[in-house]
């Protein structure tokens, strides 16, 4: 007897039976079978059982925890995936029928606002068929709608908990929950999700594609992607597989780019035999299987015909009646909304049905009332209820409302809308993609409705030949505006653009705004199609400037993109060219911003100007609204700076001020806006000047205070010296070197001796000690001397901020750990490098940590060793004012002849102030010598050291990464390197003598802003919420620099120590007490900041300050800056001005101090 | 032969200048640090060749000048200006970045090269990837310069 041969399919069945992991085996087998065998395998699979359980037991998951627990099957071709999915659905037809009953009832309950019943339907569905992504998505949406954000968030959290952590289901729930939040807008949400699943971030592209489909309703871009989505749904509930199958079928049948139409139609035909779903029939009609769609219900057409006749009140009444018959007839919603809009009929009273919300929003969009907001809300409903039929009807409406193409037919959105509509209506005619389908649909409508005007309108405007015998009087039943629209649209669709252009020029004669908008859109489209770009440019600009809402529907993109170089040259003298390109920039994207700037400048040049303010001479020669627009929106710094007419940002800003002044004249209606901008720019300039003043005054001393100190401490010695001079005791032969030598032992360089020297020459001793004492004070006085300023304005925070911020911005430097010398790992790179092998990733991160330490050491050395007054303790200090070489002292940078001249200038009649002036001059000369050395060191050594740090890092990183992709890291390092070099250049510029600038006169608020801006210059992310309680004050002078420093120290402290990140709250109160200002600054702090240890430390600082120890503390870098604050608050009449700090009863940190604002000479020292 | 280097990074500028002095000793090398100063230099001096960085500030930065808007594609901006004024000077881009911008709008070096070729040929000669510690960029730059100057200037 011949042995029965085993077919490959039998073999596979055996393999499946014997496999310990049948799902994996199934995945493997699927890839090896053709379509026919796949079907046979599926027919057999229900017989497969293992341990009493079938293979597809996951398709009705009872609990959230059970959903999508199988692995995703291996890929097969898209056409096989479609067959596989359809046959699986067929096997579950009964349950899908049950699902559809619940789903349709759920939608009816929703649109009728029976929200409680909605919940019941979902609960019942879950009980019968288990859970699904469909259910989760709708449940979140309904919870948000009815109970608000807390409820839907709690549900999303419960899903994550049920899943036991992060996985695809909990991520989808998170994304859907986020989407439903009221504050979230669709464009932002979509861009966030796209960024989150970017393969560049290491996300599996298939998962990314599935998430985008599920969360953003993104139409797949390829046949493979369609296969992937179906394969991902294989792992989910049968409900999800069914709904996704239908969505993909709609998109594939409508999209000629996909070659999957036939296979989908074939499988839909099979499904339609077993599943009762009107969408399957609509798909079969769309696929050409059904020639007639007369099985679909019809409704009375009073609403549509009344609308076409222009009887809008009657249309609304008809709509209300229709609504009672079928609440989910979304096509009626739109006609009603448009009828209300046409006749300015008020919106439906709120708080009735869900459909009311939609109708009122659509009405707002049609009337262009707050339409951006209404459009955004509709887009949210569309996405949040994407799985319900009514939402499909929103998509074409949203597209039409924001599209410049007035004549698209049969787009995927329109087709989806057609498929999801359970009712036959005339306007669905436009949504079909081919003339054959439209003809078939027209005949179906004829069977249901005869020859109504609304059907005539739809057929005529489509451009199709009219197949139905409409009565001759039909056109007379149409509203005359609509008749004109119908004829123009028909000509456009037939490609008769010149005729369409002629018809649309009647637009100025129509009665209604909606008709005007439509005809203007047709007119622009006809101009575009005729290639009349100059006329189109002018038409768009004139139309938009007259009615801003036109911006949405005119072909700005197409027109701007058609403005090639030669056309722009041709139109360069017209304002409209640059205006159009600006409209493109604002409403499309920034890809033509260069061309916009060129057009801005070309207009000026071709009219004989270089700068826009020169237009003042010829304002009457241009269309006033275009000139206003040009000056207001194009003559802005961002556009003007691309012009060669300006040498820098200051010139650009000054020009903007001139333009604003011109605008006040040419556009007086908006003069308040322009005056406001002038005020803002002027204030910002002032603040920038203040910031620059501080930047250029980093090397400083407090001259009035030191002068006062000298009066108290030196003047008597000076008078003694003058007495010697006038008495003839002065020996003319004593040289300048002798004088310098005499003072040298006093301060910086102590010579050990058992007893003080008896001076060999008393005159020389007097003048020598006086000069050394004076220079010592100039250099090291902890409140007024050079070292104080070096500490506050360079070493304390600024140099760290300046040199660290470029690296912090690129996230290549991390913080040092508080408990050791180790540096933290930057969390961002752990994530951004996760695509690399573990060993490479840890190697790179370890190198970055090492670099953080090297770089911090580099800055520490500059601050703590180099930018110091040279002393015994600071031997590498680069500021050397007085020095001792070869046993003799000298003032560095001042030659002996110069010093001799200085000495010889002191005569018996020289006043002390004249002597002091000469001394300050000599001091600055010496300081300049040190500054020059520092600048030289930065150029010759520190820049190279900085470059070497980065180059070594780059080389090491490349070696560690090997073949791994680290472009992201490389970019960050190189950007940081360039910016760190620039920062070091800026630091170099600090080491220049202060320019003879007087501090600007500023309002108190400006001083606060300048202090804040000094911190933000290096930490732009820091943006505290500052509330000020300031009584009216005159402009402040005299203490400007002191307050700059104080506010800078305080804001830097808030940034570093509040524990609240970027936006802590700060309140500033000011009280005037005679010639003093009492200022209280309070800032909120994180709860964990206030600890007993911190309070003890503050107490210690307070005690040190009280004992006067802060003077040495000023020289210490790092820490709280409170010693420096004490030094800068200063004293008056010999007593320290009040300073207090600590925690307020409310738990905020406060600093309270007083400053003297008058008689500054008395108030210092 | 006049070569203009438009580059804001000091180290890179020095490295490129040194390379040019060694490889093309007869060349007169001029420097600019921003889009606007580069454009001004080109208009007034009309160099034989431009070596152009991609990420540039709008103006030369300094103590009183922030530089205006930093352009990630400042080199492309300059090429557009050359095209606008019909200035036909061969230009080579030298960049130290492999990616420009941030996802999802990031552009990789080959994409940028493709775009510049499509929009600015024959002006645009090619792109060189510069790395401070690797010398390959010099060979690549030399080849592009020689090609741009018809093989006349190589050493």
mmCIF file of N, CA and C in Angstrom, chain A residues 191 194-195 198 200 565 569 591 594-595 597-598 601-602 605 638 640-644 646-650 652 692 696 810 832 939 943-944 947 951 954-955 958 966-968 970-972 974-975 977-978 981-982 985-986 989 995, chain B residues 7-13 33 36 39-40 43 55 57-71 76-77 80-86 95-105 108 119 129-134:
data_model
loop_
_atom_site.group_PDB
_atom_site.id
_atom_site.type_symbol
_atom_site.label_atom_id
_atom_site.label_comp_id
_atom_site.label_asym_id
_atom_site.label_seq_id
_atom_site.Cartn_x
_atom_site.Cartn_y
_atom_site.Cartn_z
ATOM 1 N N UNK A 191 3.885 66.611 17.062
ATOM 2 C CA UNK A 191 5.338 66.787 16.942
ATOM 3 C C UNK A 191 6.062 66.145 18.136
ATOM 4 N N UNK A 194 6.087 62.368 17.464
ATOM 5 C CA UNK A 194 7.052 62.054 16.389
ATOM 6 C C UNK A 194 8.470 62.091 16.947
ATOM 7 N N UNK A 195 8.752 63.120 17.737
ATOM 8 C CA UNK A 195 10.103 63.238 18.305
ATOM 9 C C UNK A 195 10.386 62.090 19.278
ATOM 10 N N UNK A 198 11.327 58.854 17.437
ATOM 11 C CA UNK A 198 12.301 58.994 16.356
ATOM 12 C C UNK A 198 13.324 57.856 16.433
ATOM 13 N N UNK A 200 16.170 57.829 15.556
ATOM 14 C CA UNK A 200 17.465 58.379 15.979
ATOM 15 C C UNK A 200 17.642 58.261 17.495
ATOM 16 N N UNK A 565 13.988 83.261 -8.675
ATOM 17 C CA UNK A 565 14.912 84.400 -8.674
ATOM 18 C C UNK A 565 14.524 85.439 -9.739
ATOM 19 N N UNK A 569 13.181 89.246 -9.157
ATOM 20 C CA UNK A 569 13.862 90.423 -9.729
ATOM 21 C C UNK A 569 12.873 91.324 -10.454
ATOM 22 N N UNK A 591 11.416 78.191 5.422
ATOM 23 C CA UNK A 591 12.395 77.791 4.400
ATOM 24 C C UNK A 591 12.709 78.919 3.404
ATOM 25 N N UNK A 594 15.403 83.463 3.834
ATOM 26 C CA UNK A 594 16.478 84.202 3.160
ATOM 27 C C UNK A 594 15.892 85.025 2.024
ATOM 28 N N UNK A 595 15.024 84.387 1.229
ATOM 29 C CA UNK A 595 14.405 85.095 0.098
ATOM 30 C C UNK A 595 13.568 86.279 0.601
ATOM 31 N N UNK A 597 14.203 88.070 3.252
ATOM 32 C CA UNK A 597 15.129 89.159 3.577
ATOM 33 C C UNK A 597 15.672 89.813 2.308
ATOM 34 N N UNK A 598 15.939 88.996 1.296
ATOM 35 C CA UNK A 598 16.430 89.574 0.033
ATOM 36 C C UNK A 598 15.357 90.491 -0.568
ATOM 37 N N UNK A 601 15.170 93.791 1.129
ATOM 38 C CA UNK A 601 16.250 94.713 0.766
ATOM 39 C C UNK A 601 16.163 95.133 -0.707
ATOM 40 N N UNK A 602 15.766 94.183 -1.560
ATOM 41 C CA UNK A 602 15.647 94.512 -2.990
ATOM 42 C C UNK A 602 14.644 95.635 -3.215
ATOM 43 N N UNK A 605 16.462 98.869 -2.328
ATOM 44 C CA UNK A 605 17.503 99.228 -3.302
ATOM 45 C C UNK A 605 16.868 99.690 -4.610
ATOM 46 N N UNK A 638 15.199 90.667 12.918
ATOM 47 C CA UNK A 638 15.544 89.350 12.354
ATOM 48 C C UNK A 638 15.607 89.385 10.831
ATOM 49 N N UNK A 640 16.055 92.447 9.005
ATOM 50 C CA UNK A 640 17.019 93.484 8.581
ATOM 51 C C UNK A 640 18.465 93.043 8.760
ATOM 52 N N UNK A 641 18.698 92.165 9.733
ATOM 53 C CA UNK A 641 20.110 91.821 9.993
ATOM 54 C C UNK A 641 20.733 91.011 8.864
ATOM 55 N N UNK A 642 19.924 90.512 7.950
ATOM 56 C CA UNK A 642 20.499 89.815 6.799
ATOM 57 C C UNK A 642 20.897 90.786 5.702
ATOM 58 N N UNK A 643 20.569 92.043 5.902
ATOM 59 C CA UNK A 643 20.937 93.057 4.908
ATOM 60 C C UNK A 643 22.370 93.534 5.162
ATOM 61 N N UNK A 644 23.029 93.923 4.088
ATOM 62 C CA UNK A 644 24.400 94.414 4.233
ATOM 63 C C UNK A 644 24.470 95.865 4.672
ATOM 64 N N UNK A 646 23.802 97.183 7.487
ATOM 65 C CA UNK A 646 24.097 97.422 8.902
ATOM 66 C C UNK A 646 25.371 96.692 9.322
ATOM 67 N N UNK A 647 26.118 97.354 10.202
ATOM 68 C CA UNK A 647 27.408 96.775 10.602
ATOM 69 C C UNK A 647 27.300 95.914 11.849
ATOM 70 N N UNK A 648 26.166 95.982 12.530
ATOM 71 C CA UNK A 648 26.057 95.197 13.761
ATOM 72 C C UNK A 648 24.660 95.308 14.348
ATOM 73 N N UNK A 649 24.444 94.589 15.426
ATOM 74 C CA UNK A 649 23.104 94.515 16.015
ATOM 75 C C UNK A 649 22.628 95.864 16.567
ATOM 76 N N UNK A 650 23.544 96.670 17.034
ATOM 77 C CA UNK A 650 23.131 97.968 17.573
ATOM 78 C C UNK A 650 22.543 98.837 16.464
ATOM 79 N N UNK A 652 21.147 97.808 13.783
ATOM 80 C CA UNK A 652 19.860 97.221 13.394
ATOM 81 C C UNK A 652 18.778 97.669 14.376
ATOM 82 N N UNK A 692 26.497 96.193 30.085
ATOM 83 C CA UNK A 692 27.802 96.457 29.463
ATOM 84 C C UNK A 692 28.685 97.277 30.405
ATOM 85 N N UNK A 696 32.175 96.093 31.535
ATOM 86 C CA UNK A 696 33.391 96.848 31.255
ATOM 87 C C UNK A 696 33.991 97.463 32.515
ATOM 88 N N UNK A 810 25.333 72.295 26.252
ATOM 89 C CA UNK A 810 25.480 71.100 25.408
ATOM 90 C C UNK A 810 25.508 69.816 26.235
ATOM 91 N N UNK A 832 20.909 59.169 25.546
ATOM 92 C CA UNK A 832 21.223 59.484 24.149
ATOM 93 C C UNK A 832 22.240 58.519 23.538
ATOM 94 N N UNK A 939 45.805 84.528 25.668
ATOM 95 C CA UNK A 939 46.055 84.236 24.254
ATOM 96 C C UNK A 939 47.129 83.167 24.067
ATOM 97 N N UNK A 943 44.191 79.680 26.104
ATOM 98 C CA UNK A 943 43.405 79.254 24.939
ATOM 99 C C UNK A 943 43.908 77.911 24.419
ATOM 100 N N UNK A 944 45.230 77.769 24.418
ATOM 101 C CA UNK A 944 45.803 76.506 23.939
ATOM 102 C C UNK A 944 45.436 75.372 24.888
ATOM 103 N N UNK A 947 41.903 74.443 24.241
ATOM 104 C CA UNK A 947 41.788 73.679 22.998
ATOM 105 C C UNK A 947 42.308 72.258 23.199
ATOM 106 N N UNK A 951 40.468 68.819 22.430
ATOM 107 C CA UNK A 951 41.008 67.945 21.388
ATOM 108 C C UNK A 951 41.306 66.564 21.952
ATOM 109 N N UNK A 954 38.039 64.834 22.299
ATOM 110 C CA UNK A 954 37.530 64.359 21.004
ATOM 111 C C UNK A 954 38.268 63.100 20.554
ATOM 112 N N UNK A 955 39.590 63.119 20.701
ATOM 113 C CA UNK A 955 40.396 61.971 20.269
ATOM 114 C C UNK A 955 40.037 60.738 21.093
ATOM 115 N N UNK A 958 36.587 59.411 20.160
ATOM 116 C CA UNK A 958 36.611 58.681 18.880
ATOM 117 C C UNK A 958 37.204 57.291 19.085
ATOM 118 N N UNK A 966 28.345 58.275 17.116
ATOM 119 C CA UNK A 966 28.325 59.254 18.216
ATOM 120 C C UNK A 966 28.254 60.673 17.649
ATOM 121 N N UNK A 967 27.571 60.793 16.503
ATOM 122 C CA UNK A 967 27.502 62.119 15.870
ATOM 123 C C UNK A 967 26.896 63.151 16.815
ATOM 124 N N UNK A 968 25.900 62.727 17.569
ATOM 125 C CA UNK A 968 25.218 63.623 18.489
ATOM 126 C C UNK A 968 26.207 64.152 19.533
ATOM 127 N N UNK A 970 29.543 64.125 19.298
ATOM 128 C CA UNK A 970 30.565 64.935 18.635
ATOM 129 C C UNK A 970 30.086 66.356 18.406
ATOM 130 N N UNK A 971 28.830 66.469 17.941
ATOM 131 C CA UNK A 971 28.285 67.805 17.686
ATOM 132 C C UNK A 971 28.275 68.619 18.971
ATOM 133 N N UNK A 972 27.816 67.994 20.045
ATOM 134 C CA UNK A 972 27.740 68.727 21.322
ATOM 135 C C UNK A 972 29.124 69.186 21.764
ATOM 136 N N UNK A 974 31.759 69.783 19.932
ATOM 137 C CA UNK A 974 32.335 70.828 19.071
ATOM 138 C C UNK A 974 31.620 72.161 19.225
ATOM 139 N N UNK A 975 30.321 72.097 19.408
ATOM 140 C CA UNK A 975 29.608 73.355 19.670
ATOM 141 C C UNK A 975 30.114 73.947 20.980
ATOM 142 N N UNK A 977 32.957 73.479 22.341
ATOM 143 C CA UNK A 977 34.339 73.960 22.189
ATOM 144 C C UNK A 977 34.355 75.371 21.579
ATOM 145 N N UNK A 978 33.631 75.532 20.473
ATOM 146 C CA UNK A 978 33.602 76.850 19.827
ATOM 147 C C UNK A 978 33.077 77.904 20.804
ATOM 148 N N UNK A 981 35.535 78.724 23.567
ATOM 149 C CA UNK A 981 36.598 79.617 23.091
ATOM 150 C C UNK A 981 36.111 81.063 23.041
ATOM 151 N N UNK A 982 34.876 81.211 22.543
ATOM 152 C CA UNK A 982 34.312 82.567 22.506
ATOM 153 C C UNK A 982 34.170 83.121 23.914
ATOM 154 N N UNK A 985 37.346 84.307 25.131
ATOM 155 C CA UNK A 985 37.631 85.615 24.515
ATOM 156 C C UNK A 985 36.903 86.732 25.241
ATOM 157 N N UNK A 986 35.652 86.438 25.624
ATOM 158 C CA UNK A 986 34.894 87.457 26.359
ATOM 159 C C UNK A 986 35.535 87.701 27.724
ATOM 160 N N UNK A 989 38.318 90.028 27.497
ATOM 161 C CA UNK A 989 37.928 91.436 27.382
ATOM 162 C C UNK A 989 37.596 92.063 28.733
ATOM 163 N N UNK A 995 36.383 101.813 31.071
ATOM 164 C CA UNK A 995 36.305 102.989 30.219
ATOM 165 C C UNK A 995 35.776 104.135 31.068
ATOM 166 N N UNK B 7 35.210 81.767 9.000
ATOM 167 C CA UNK B 7 35.234 80.791 10.098
ATOM 168 C C UNK B 7 35.210 81.541 11.437
ATOM 169 N N UNK B 8 34.331 81.127 12.332
ATOM 170 C CA UNK B 8 34.270 81.821 13.625
ATOM 171 C C UNK B 8 35.062 81.106 14.719
ATOM 172 N N UNK B 9 35.385 79.836 14.504
ATOM 173 C CA UNK B 9 36.121 79.087 15.522
ATOM 174 C C UNK B 9 37.620 79.394 15.373
ATOM 175 N N UNK B 10 38.187 79.974 16.419
ATOM 176 C CA UNK B 10 39.563 80.466 16.308
ATOM 177 C C UNK B 10 40.557 79.348 16.018
ATOM 178 N N UNK B 11 40.436 78.244 16.730
ATOM 179 C CA UNK B 11 41.375 77.142 16.515
ATOM 180 C C UNK B 11 41.325 76.631 15.093
ATOM 181 N N UNK B 12 40.084 76.436 14.643
ATOM 182 C CA UNK B 12 39.915 75.892 13.289
ATOM 183 C C UNK B 12 40.460 76.882 12.265
ATOM 184 N N UNK B 13 40.223 78.162 12.533
ATOM 185 C CA UNK B 13 40.704 79.217 11.616
ATOM 186 C C UNK B 13 42.235 79.169 11.532
ATOM 187 N N UNK B 33 34.824 86.355 10.042
ATOM 188 C CA UNK B 33 34.339 85.541 11.160
ATOM 189 C C UNK B 33 32.821 85.410 11.217
ATOM 190 N N UNK B 36 28.000 88.218 7.622
ATOM 191 C CA UNK B 36 28.017 89.573 7.058
ATOM 192 C C UNK B 36 29.428 90.046 6.723
ATOM 193 N N UNK B 39 30.492 88.257 3.628
ATOM 194 C CA UNK B 39 29.860 88.780 2.412
ATOM 195 C C UNK B 39 30.493 90.116 1.991
ATOM 196 N N UNK B 40 30.748 90.953 2.983
ATOM 197 C CA UNK B 40 31.370 92.253 2.680
ATOM 198 C C UNK B 40 32.736 92.045 2.036
ATOM 199 N N UNK B 43 32.362 90.794 -1.557
ATOM 200 C CA UNK B 43 31.925 91.843 -2.487
ATOM 201 C C UNK B 43 33.062 92.804 -2.809
ATOM 202 N N UNK B 55 28.262 76.669 10.408
ATOM 203 C CA UNK B 55 27.570 77.341 11.512
ATOM 204 C C UNK B 55 28.298 78.634 11.858
ATOM 205 N N UNK B 57 27.948 83.026 13.162
ATOM 206 C CA UNK B 57 27.106 84.128 13.637
ATOM 207 C C UNK B 57 26.824 85.090 12.487
ATOM 208 N N UNK B 58 25.855 85.955 12.697
ATOM 209 C CA UNK B 58 25.533 86.903 11.624
ATOM 210 C C UNK B 58 26.587 88.005 11.509
ATOM 211 N N UNK B 59 27.017 88.521 12.669
ATOM 212 C CA UNK B 59 28.068 89.554 12.698
ATOM 213 C C UNK B 59 29.270 89.051 13.475
ATOM 214 N N UNK B 60 30.411 89.652 13.260
ATOM 215 C CA UNK B 60 31.598 89.306 14.042
ATOM 216 C C UNK B 60 31.309 89.591 15.518
ATOM 217 N N UNK B 61 31.537 88.607 16.352
ATOM 218 C CA UNK B 61 31.273 88.838 17.777
ATOM 219 C C UNK B 61 32.426 89.621 18.411
ATOM 220 N N UNK B 62 32.126 90.326 19.467
ATOM 221 C CA UNK B 62 33.136 91.120 20.164
ATOM 222 C C UNK B 62 32.567 91.634 21.454
ATOM 223 N N UNK B 63 33.323 92.418 22.166
ATOM 224 C CA UNK B 63 32.848 92.898 23.469
ATOM 225 C C UNK B 63 31.527 93.659 23.367
ATOM 226 N N UNK B 64 31.334 94.398 22.279
ATOM 227 C CA UNK B 64 30.108 95.188 22.150
ATOM 228 C C UNK B 64 29.140 94.570 21.157
ATOM 229 N N UNK B 65 29.429 93.398 20.682
ATOM 230 C CA UNK B 65 28.601 92.826 19.625
ATOM 231 C C UNK B 65 28.327 91.357 19.950
ATOM 232 N N UNK B 66 27.031 91.050 20.106
ATOM 233 C CA UNK B 66 26.663 89.664 20.443
ATOM 234 C C UNK B 66 26.761 88.747 19.235
ATOM 235 N N UNK B 67 26.776 89.310 18.053
ATOM 236 C CA UNK B 67 26.852 88.481 16.847
ATOM 237 C C UNK B 67 25.514 88.334 16.149
ATOM 238 N N UNK B 68 24.441 88.806 16.779
ATOM 239 C CA UNK B 68 23.114 88.669 16.163
ATOM 240 C C UNK B 68 22.686 87.216 16.167
ATOM 241 N N UNK B 69 21.790 86.889 15.253
ATOM 242 C CA UNK B 69 21.252 85.532 15.228
ATOM 243 C C UNK B 69 22.333 84.531 14.836
ATOM 244 N N UNK B 70 22.572 83.510 15.660
ATOM 245 C CA UNK B 70 23.517 82.477 15.210
ATOM 246 C C UNK B 70 22.833 81.594 14.160
ATOM 247 N N UNK B 71 23.520 81.372 13.044
ATOM 248 C CA UNK B 71 22.914 80.574 11.977
ATOM 249 C C UNK B 71 23.521 79.178 11.984
ATOM 250 N N UNK B 76 25.235 78.176 4.342
ATOM 251 C CA UNK B 76 24.214 78.088 3.292
ATOM 252 C C UNK B 76 23.628 79.471 3.010
ATOM 253 N N UNK B 77 23.467 80.234 4.079
ATOM 254 C CA UNK B 77 22.961 81.604 3.938
ATOM 255 C C UNK B 77 23.903 82.420 3.052
ATOM 256 N N UNK B 80 23.580 81.468 -0.504
ATOM 257 C CA UNK B 80 22.364 82.064 -1.083
ATOM 258 C C UNK B 80 22.607 83.515 -1.475
ATOM 259 N N UNK B 81 23.363 84.204 -0.623
ATOM 260 C CA UNK B 81 23.676 85.612 -0.931
ATOM 261 C C UNK B 81 24.541 85.701 -2.190
ATOM 262 N N UNK B 82 25.489 84.777 -2.324
ATOM 263 C CA UNK B 82 26.336 84.784 -3.523
ATOM 264 C C UNK B 82 25.466 84.576 -4.753
ATOM 265 N N UNK B 83 24.561 83.643 -4.630
ATOM 266 C CA UNK B 83 23.646 83.360 -5.735
ATOM 267 C C UNK B 83 22.801 84.594 -6.041
ATOM 268 N N UNK B 84 22.354 85.250 -4.991
ATOM 269 C CA UNK B 84 21.509 86.447 -5.160
ATOM 270 C C UNK B 84 22.240 87.527 -5.947
ATOM 271 N N UNK B 85 23.519 87.721 -5.598
ATOM 272 C CA UNK B 85 24.281 88.797 -6.258
ATOM 273 C C UNK B 85 25.066 88.300 -7.480
ATOM 274 N N UNK B 86 24.772 87.090 -7.904
ATOM 275 C CA UNK B 86 25.458 86.495 -9.068
ATOM 276 C C UNK B 86 26.977 86.529 -8.911
ATOM 277 N N UNK B 95 33.348 71.883 7.692
ATOM 278 C CA UNK B 95 32.569 71.874 8.934
ATOM 279 C C UNK B 95 33.101 70.818 9.891
ATOM 280 N N UNK B 96 32.910 71.067 11.176
ATOM 281 C CA UNK B 96 33.324 70.073 12.155
ATOM 282 C C UNK B 96 32.118 69.314 12.705
ATOM 283 N N UNK B 97 30.958 69.499 12.064
ATOM 284 C CA UNK B 97 29.761 68.797 12.544
ATOM 285 C C UNK B 97 29.305 67.733 11.557
ATOM 286 N N UNK B 98 28.792 66.638 12.132
ATOM 287 C CA UNK B 98 28.229 65.595 11.272
ATOM 288 C C UNK B 98 26.718 65.750 11.160
ATOM 289 N N UNK B 99 26.156 66.409 12.163
ATOM 290 C CA UNK B 99 24.698 66.633 12.167
ATOM 291 C C UNK B 99 24.442 68.106 12.434
ATOM 292 N N UNK B 100 23.458 68.668 11.746
ATOM 293 C CA UNK B 100 23.090 70.074 11.957
ATOM 294 C C UNK B 100 21.656 70.113 12.453
ATOM 295 N N UNK B 101 21.423 70.945 13.466
ATOM 296 C CA UNK B 101 20.079 71.054 14.023
ATOM 297 C C UNK B 101 19.776 69.873 14.930
ATOM 298 N N UNK B 102 18.558 69.880 15.443
ATOM 299 C CA UNK B 102 18.133 68.842 16.386
ATOM 300 C C UNK B 102 16.994 68.038 15.757
ATOM 301 N N UNK B 103 16.903 66.734 16.121
ATOM 302 C CA UNK B 103 15.785 65.949 15.608
ATOM 303 C C UNK B 103 14.466 66.607 16.019
ATOM 304 N N UNK B 104 13.396 66.560 15.262
ATOM 305 C CA UNK B 104 13.266 65.824 14.012
ATOM 306 C C UNK B 104 13.741 66.622 12.787
ATOM 307 N N UNK B 105 14.301 67.826 13.009
ATOM 308 C CA UNK B 105 14.719 68.638 11.861
ATOM 309 C C UNK B 105 16.219 68.556 11.605
ATOM 310 N N UNK B 108 21.931 65.547 8.225
ATOM 311 C CA UNK B 108 23.259 64.952 8.276
ATOM 312 C C UNK B 108 24.112 65.508 7.140
ATOM 313 N N UNK B 119 21.430 72.950 -5.157
ATOM 314 C CA UNK B 119 21.004 74.358 -5.224
ATOM 315 C C UNK B 119 22.115 75.327 -5.582
ATOM 316 N N UNK B 129 34.907 67.398 6.086
ATOM 317 C CA UNK B 129 34.649 67.202 7.504
ATOM 318 C C UNK B 129 35.948 67.417 8.268
ATOM 319 N N UNK B 130 35.960 68.436 9.088
ATOM 320 C CA UNK B 130 37.169 68.829 9.817
ATOM 321 C C UNK B 130 37.182 68.185 11.198
ATOM 322 N N UNK B 131 38.314 67.647 11.562
ATOM 323 C CA UNK B 131 38.466 67.120 12.921
ATOM 324 C C UNK B 131 39.846 67.563 13.414
ATOM 325 N N UNK B 132 39.848 68.229 14.577
ATOM 326 C CA UNK B 132 41.084 68.863 15.049
ATOM 327 C C UNK B 132 42.248 67.889 15.187
ATOM 328 N N UNK B 133 41.948 66.653 15.584
ATOM 329 C CA UNK B 133 43.060 65.754 15.869
ATOM 330 C C UNK B 133 43.277 64.706 14.775
ATOM 331 N N UNK B 134 42.562 64.812 13.692
ATOM 332 C CA UNK B 134 42.756 63.866 12.586
ATOM 333 C C UNK B 134 43.139 64.676 11.346
#
